[in-house]
Amino acid sequence: MFNNILPALVLGLSALLSAASVHAEDQKAEQFHIRGSIVAYSGSALKVKTREGETVDVTLADGWKLASVANAAVTDIKPGDFVGIASLPSEGGGDGALEVLIFPPAMKGAGEGSYGWDLKPDSSMTNATVADAVKGVDGRTVTVSYHGKEKKISIPDGTPVVTIAPATKDDLVPGAVVFIPAEKAASGALAHQVLVGKNGVVPPM
């Protein structure tokens, strides 16, 4: 089942996860992220209470894709892995991770780059290949490379580390936490992909 969802995710979910790297004037539709918990789901309609407290209606596009996240560990990050790391500038220089997504091998290279992100004010998202992972006294510092550039990101203890996992529509229950890369349409929010939390693991991005 997992292998079956990967081709669709490569073309869909990972592309939208990197949507913030595209200049607004180059986008066909304005894109934004919905983070919150499910209020109700039926057919092609999803109602979500966002983290800001607003309730929004999301229309699910034809052929929409669904996935979840599963727990991983910092020690799972190996040189050559492709990761997506949301981070904030650190007071002492460099960046500190807010979360880490370890992409399955089939998604390597998707959305490569480093760009602004809206998880927290001033945060960024870096999709890149791990060049070096070194254990330090204050946790782990990962060196990642993208487009010929390198960036060092520290991963503090307690930072959520996850990977992509399968999900079914049965997981879209009230209270389930979702991350939805959506676009603004005439009808409101339109989504081609949904990441849903399950088994106590929530999408941290």
mmCIF file of C-alpha atoms in Angstrom:
data_model
loop_
_atom_site.group_PDB
_atom_site.id
_atom_site.type_symbol
_atom_site.label_atom_id
_atom_site.label_comp_id
_atom_site.label_asym_id
_atom_site.label_seq_id
_atom_site.Cartn_x
_atom_site.Cartn_y
_atom_site.Cartn_z
ATOM 1 C CA MET A 1 0.000 0.000 0.000
ATOM 2 C CA PHE A 2 2.796 2.385 0.909
ATOM 3 C CA ASN A 3 4.482 1.827 -2.448
ATOM 4 C CA ASN A 4 1.207 2.587 -4.191
ATOM 5 C CA ILE A 5 0.885 6.054 -2.670
ATOM 6 C CA LEU A 6 4.451 7.178 -3.322
ATOM 7 C CA PRO A 7 4.144 8.125 -7.027
ATOM 8 C CA ALA A 8 1.128 10.293 -6.322
ATOM 9 C CA LEU A 9 2.806 11.898 -3.327
ATOM 10 C CA VAL A 10 5.936 12.684 -5.315
ATOM 11 C CA LEU A 11 3.883 14.656 -7.830
ATOM 12 C CA GLY A 12 1.417 16.086 -5.351
ATOM 13 C CA LEU A 13 2.103 16.447 -1.656
ATOM 14 C CA SER A 14 5.808 17.284 -1.814
ATOM 15 C CA ALA A 15 5.213 19.822 -4.576
ATOM 16 C CA LEU A 16 2.713 21.684 -2.446
ATOM 17 C CA LEU A 17 4.908 21.445 0.628
ATOM 18 C CA SER A 18 7.398 23.507 -1.377
ATOM 19 C CA ALA A 19 4.819 25.965 -2.734
ATOM 20 C CA ALA A 20 6.204 28.761 -0.582
ATOM 21 C CA SER A 21 9.336 28.750 -2.728
ATOM 22 C CA VAL A 22 7.372 29.946 -5.761
ATOM 23 C CA HIS A 23 6.902 33.674 -6.195
ATOM 24 C CA ALA A 24 3.270 34.694 -5.864
ATOM 25 C CA GLU A 25 3.197 36.240 -9.329
ATOM 26 C CA ASP A 26 4.204 32.885 -10.817
ATOM 27 C CA GLN A 27 1.423 30.951 -9.104
ATOM 28 C CA LYS A 28 -1.825 30.148 -10.862
ATOM 29 C CA ALA A 29 -3.634 30.321 -7.534
ATOM 30 C CA GLU A 30 -2.664 31.783 -4.181
ATOM 31 C CA GLN A 31 -1.539 28.994 -1.902
ATOM 32 C CA PHE A 32 -1.624 28.794 1.882
ATOM 33 C CA HIS A 33 -1.440 26.248 4.682
ATOM 34 C CA ILE A 34 -4.274 25.075 6.922
ATOM 35 C CA ARG A 35 -3.275 23.636 10.286
ATOM 36 C CA GLY A 36 -5.920 22.451 12.709
ATOM 37 C CA SER A 37 -8.268 19.625 13.658
ATOM 38 C CA ILE A 38 -11.116 18.029 11.762
ATOM 39 C CA VAL A 39 -14.641 19.062 12.673
ATOM 40 C CA ALA A 40 -16.373 16.959 10.031
ATOM 41 C CA TYR A 41 -15.626 15.057 6.818
ATOM 42 C CA SER A 42 -17.986 13.857 4.093
ATOM 43 C CA GLY A 43 -17.200 13.006 0.488
ATOM 44 C CA SER A 44 -15.276 15.922 -0.998
ATOM 45 C CA ALA A 45 -15.901 18.286 1.926
ATOM 46 C CA LEU A 46 -13.713 18.741 4.976
ATOM 47 C CA LYS A 47 -14.452 21.158 7.811
ATOM 48 C CA VAL A 48 -11.440 22.153 9.904
ATOM 49 C CA LYS A 49 -11.013 24.246 13.036
ATOM 50 C CA THR A 50 -7.679 25.984 12.483
ATOM 51 C CA ARG A 51 -5.010 26.607 15.075
ATOM 52 C CA GLU A 52 -6.109 30.246 15.004
ATOM 53 C CA GLY A 53 -9.592 29.184 16.124
ATOM 54 C CA GLU A 54 -11.377 29.793 12.813
ATOM 55 C CA THR A 55 -13.559 27.092 11.250
ATOM 56 C CA VAL A 56 -12.954 26.720 7.512
ATOM 57 C CA ASP A 57 -14.577 24.609 4.808
ATOM 58 C CA VAL A 58 -12.149 22.803 2.510
ATOM 59 C CA THR A 59 -13.178 21.395 -0.852
ATOM 60 C CA LEU A 60 -11.201 18.301 -1.810
ATOM 61 C CA ALA A 61 -10.255 18.324 -5.486
ATOM 62 C CA ASP A 62 -10.888 15.413 -7.802
ATOM 63 C CA GLY A 63 -8.175 12.807 -7.299
ATOM 64 C CA TRP A 64 -7.009 14.303 -3.988
ATOM 65 C CA LYS A 65 -4.352 12.401 -2.067
ATOM 66 C CA LEU A 66 -4.160 11.455 1.594
ATOM 67 C CA ALA A 67 -1.185 10.513 3.758
ATOM 68 C CA SER A 68 -0.184 10.529 7.409
ATOM 69 C CA VAL A 69 3.026 10.854 9.361
ATOM 70 C CA ALA A 70 4.813 8.319 11.552
ATOM 71 C CA ASN A 71 7.334 8.900 14.297
ATOM 72 C CA ALA A 72 11.010 8.689 13.425
ATOM 73 C CA ALA A 73 14.142 9.500 15.426
ATOM 74 C CA VAL A 74 17.073 11.846 15.027
ATOM 75 C CA THR A 75 19.271 8.758 14.785
ATOM 76 C CA ASP A 76 17.299 7.712 11.676
ATOM 77 C CA ILE A 77 18.753 10.684 9.762
ATOM 78 C CA LYS A 78 21.629 9.416 7.657
ATOM 79 C CA PRO A 79 23.934 11.042 5.087
ATOM 80 C CA GLY A 80 22.222 10.889 1.698
ATOM 81 C CA ASP A 81 18.704 11.126 3.142
ATOM 82 C CA PHE A 82 16.414 13.813 1.741
ATOM 83 C CA VAL A 83 14.763 15.844 4.497
ATOM 84 C CA GLY A 84 12.458 18.799 4.981
ATOM 85 C CA ILE A 85 13.396 20.877 8.031
ATOM 86 C CA ALA A 86 11.434 23.836 9.334
ATOM 87 C CA SER A 87 13.748 26.044 11.366
ATOM 88 C CA LEU A 88 14.272 29.399 13.039
ATOM 89 C CA PRO A 89 17.444 31.493 13.251
ATOM 90 C CA SER A 90 19.316 30.765 16.476
ATOM 91 C CA GLU A 91 20.624 33.491 18.785
ATOM 92 C CA GLY A 92 24.104 32.042 18.558
ATOM 93 C CA GLY A 93 24.019 31.888 14.760
ATOM 94 C CA GLY A 94 22.832 29.244 12.363
ATOM 95 C CA ASP A 95 19.372 27.703 12.433
ATOM 96 C CA GLY A 96 17.559 25.572 14.982
ATOM 97 C CA ALA A 97 15.046 22.978 13.786
ATOM 98 C CA LEU A 98 11.363 23.189 14.673
ATOM 99 C CA GLU A 99 10.576 19.855 13.013
ATOM 100 C CA VAL A 100 12.151 17.358 10.644
ATOM 101 C CA LEU A 101 10.423 15.353 7.901
ATOM 102 C CA ILE A 102 12.438 12.435 6.513
ATOM 103 C CA PHE A 103 11.187 11.862 2.976
ATOM 104 C CA PRO A 104 10.874 8.318 1.597
ATOM 105 C CA PRO A 105 13.596 7.587 -1.004
ATOM 106 C CA ALA A 106 11.098 7.896 -3.882
ATOM 107 C CA MET A 107 10.496 11.550 -2.944
ATOM 108 C CA LYS A 108 14.155 12.572 -2.959
ATOM 109 C CA GLY A 109 14.654 15.951 -4.605
ATOM 110 C CA ALA A 110 11.035 17.076 -4.307
ATOM 111 C CA GLY A 111 10.744 20.799 -3.625
ATOM 112 C CA GLU A 112 14.496 21.160 -3.137
ATOM 113 C CA GLY A 113 15.562 24.517 -1.740
ATOM 114 C CA SER A 114 15.282 26.813 1.270
ATOM 115 C CA TYR A 115 12.477 29.366 1.543
ATOM 116 C CA GLY A 116 10.183 31.189 3.917
ATOM 117 C CA TRP A 117 7.683 29.104 5.886
ATOM 118 C CA ASP A 118 4.711 29.975 8.066
ATOM 119 C CA LEU A 119 4.986 27.477 10.924
ATOM 120 C CA LYS A 120 6.205 30.335 13.127
ATOM 121 C CA PRO A 121 7.135 33.960 12.376
ATOM 122 C CA ASP A 122 10.533 34.167 10.611
ATOM 123 C CA SER A 123 10.687 30.397 10.107
ATOM 124 C CA SER A 124 12.026 28.776 6.955
ATOM 125 C CA MET A 125 11.694 25.388 5.265
ATOM 126 C CA THR A 126 14.715 23.627 3.817
ATOM 127 C CA ASN A 127 14.252 20.581 1.584
ATOM 128 C CA ALA A 128 17.722 19.182 1.058
ATOM 129 C CA THR A 129 20.029 16.196 1.109
ATOM 130 C CA VAL A 130 21.850 15.336 4.323
ATOM 131 C CA ALA A 131 25.574 15.734 3.730
ATOM 132 C CA ASP A 132 26.719 15.105 7.293
ATOM 133 C CA ALA A 133 25.100 14.314 10.629
ATOM 134 C CA VAL A 134 27.330 14.927 13.650
ATOM 135 C CA LYS A 135 26.457 14.310 17.284
ATOM 136 C CA GLY A 136 27.426 17.278 19.441
ATOM 137 C CA VAL A 137 27.254 18.136 23.116
ATOM 138 C CA ASP A 138 24.052 20.106 22.577
ATOM 139 C CA GLY A 139 22.304 17.557 20.416
ATOM 140 C CA ARG A 140 22.726 16.912 16.718
ATOM 141 C CA THR A 141 23.792 19.297 13.985
ATOM 142 C CA VAL A 142 22.904 18.295 10.447
ATOM 143 C CA THR A 143 24.626 19.695 7.374
ATOM 144 C CA VAL A 144 22.338 19.668 4.350
ATOM 145 C CA SER A 145 23.010 20.573 0.733
ATOM 146 C CA TYR A 146 20.730 21.972 -1.983
ATOM 147 C CA HIS A 147 21.446 23.597 -5.335
ATOM 148 C CA GLY A 148 25.172 23.621 -4.604
ATOM 149 C CA LYS A 149 24.729 25.347 -1.224
ATOM 150 C CA GLU A 150 25.185 24.021 2.297
ATOM 151 C CA LYS A 151 23.349 24.845 5.501
ATOM 152 C CA LYS A 152 23.947 23.694 9.072
ATOM 153 C CA ILE A 153 20.851 23.149 11.210
ATOM 154 C CA SER A 154 20.901 22.105 14.853
ATOM 155 C CA ILE A 155 18.201 19.715 16.031
ATOM 156 C CA PRO A 156 17.460 20.366 19.712
ATOM 157 C CA ASP A 157 16.300 17.570 21.980
ATOM 158 C CA GLY A 158 12.560 17.078 21.707
ATOM 159 C CA THR A 159 12.300 18.276 18.096
ATOM 160 C CA PRO A 160 9.560 16.287 16.291
ATOM 161 C CA VAL A 161 11.018 13.953 13.656
ATOM 162 C CA VAL A 162 8.586 12.184 11.335
ATOM 163 C CA THR A 163 8.311 10.428 8.000
ATOM 164 C CA ILE A 164 5.477 9.991 5.491
ATOM 165 C CA ALA A 165 3.111 7.058 6.134
ATOM 166 C CA PRO A 166 -0.090 5.674 4.574
ATOM 167 C CA ALA A 167 -3.566 6.801 5.606
ATOM 168 C CA THR A 168 -7.152 6.050 4.625
ATOM 169 C CA LYS A 169 -10.319 8.119 4.648
ATOM 170 C CA ASP A 170 -11.281 6.283 7.842
ATOM 171 C CA ASP A 171 -8.557 8.355 9.536
ATOM 172 C CA LEU A 172 -10.443 11.591 8.791
ATOM 173 C CA VAL A 173 -12.335 11.593 12.067
ATOM 174 C CA PRO A 174 -13.393 14.583 14.201
ATOM 175 C CA GLY A 175 -10.460 15.770 16.287
ATOM 176 C CA ALA A 176 -7.774 14.373 13.997
ATOM 177 C CA VAL A 177 -5.015 16.919 13.366
ATOM 178 C CA VAL A 178 -4.369 17.884 9.752
ATOM 179 C CA PHE A 179 -1.895 19.862 7.690
ATOM 180 C CA ILE A 180 -3.355 20.949 4.362
ATOM 181 C CA PRO A 181 -1.486 22.771 1.581
ATOM 182 C CA ALA A 182 -4.461 24.555 0.005
ATOM 183 C CA GLU A 183 -5.143 27.116 -2.659
ATOM 184 C CA LYS A 184 -7.669 29.907 -2.734
ATOM 185 C CA ALA A 185 -10.492 29.250 -5.173
ATOM 186 C CA ALA A 186 -13.831 30.871 -5.915
ATOM 187 C CA SER A 187 -15.493 28.376 -3.583
ATOM 188 C CA GLY A 188 -12.979 29.000 -0.781
ATOM 189 C CA ALA A 189 -10.157 26.636 0.156
ATOM 190 C CA LEU A 190 -9.327 23.913 -2.385
ATOM 191 C CA ALA A 191 -7.002 21.048 -1.491
ATOM 192 C CA HIS A 192 -5.310 18.364 -3.563
ATOM 193 C CA GLN A 193 -3.527 16.763 -0.601
ATOM 194 C CA VAL A 194 -4.151 16.220 3.108
ATOM 195 C CA LEU A 195 -1.718 15.077 5.801
ATOM 196 C CA VAL A 196 -3.575 13.643 8.795
ATOM 197 C CA GLY A 197 -2.333 12.658 12.227
ATOM 198 C CA LYS A 198 -2.939 9.121 13.444
ATOM 199 C CA ASN A 199 -1.767 6.827 16.248
ATOM 200 C CA GLY A 200 -1.001 9.899 18.345
ATOM 201 C CA VAL A 201 1.432 11.374 15.778
ATOM 202 C CA VAL A 202 0.474 14.761 14.320
ATOM 203 C CA PRO A 203 1.910 16.552 11.266
ATOM 204 C CA PRO A 204 4.461 18.933 12.853
ATOM 205 C CA MET A 205 5.117 21.041 9.754
#
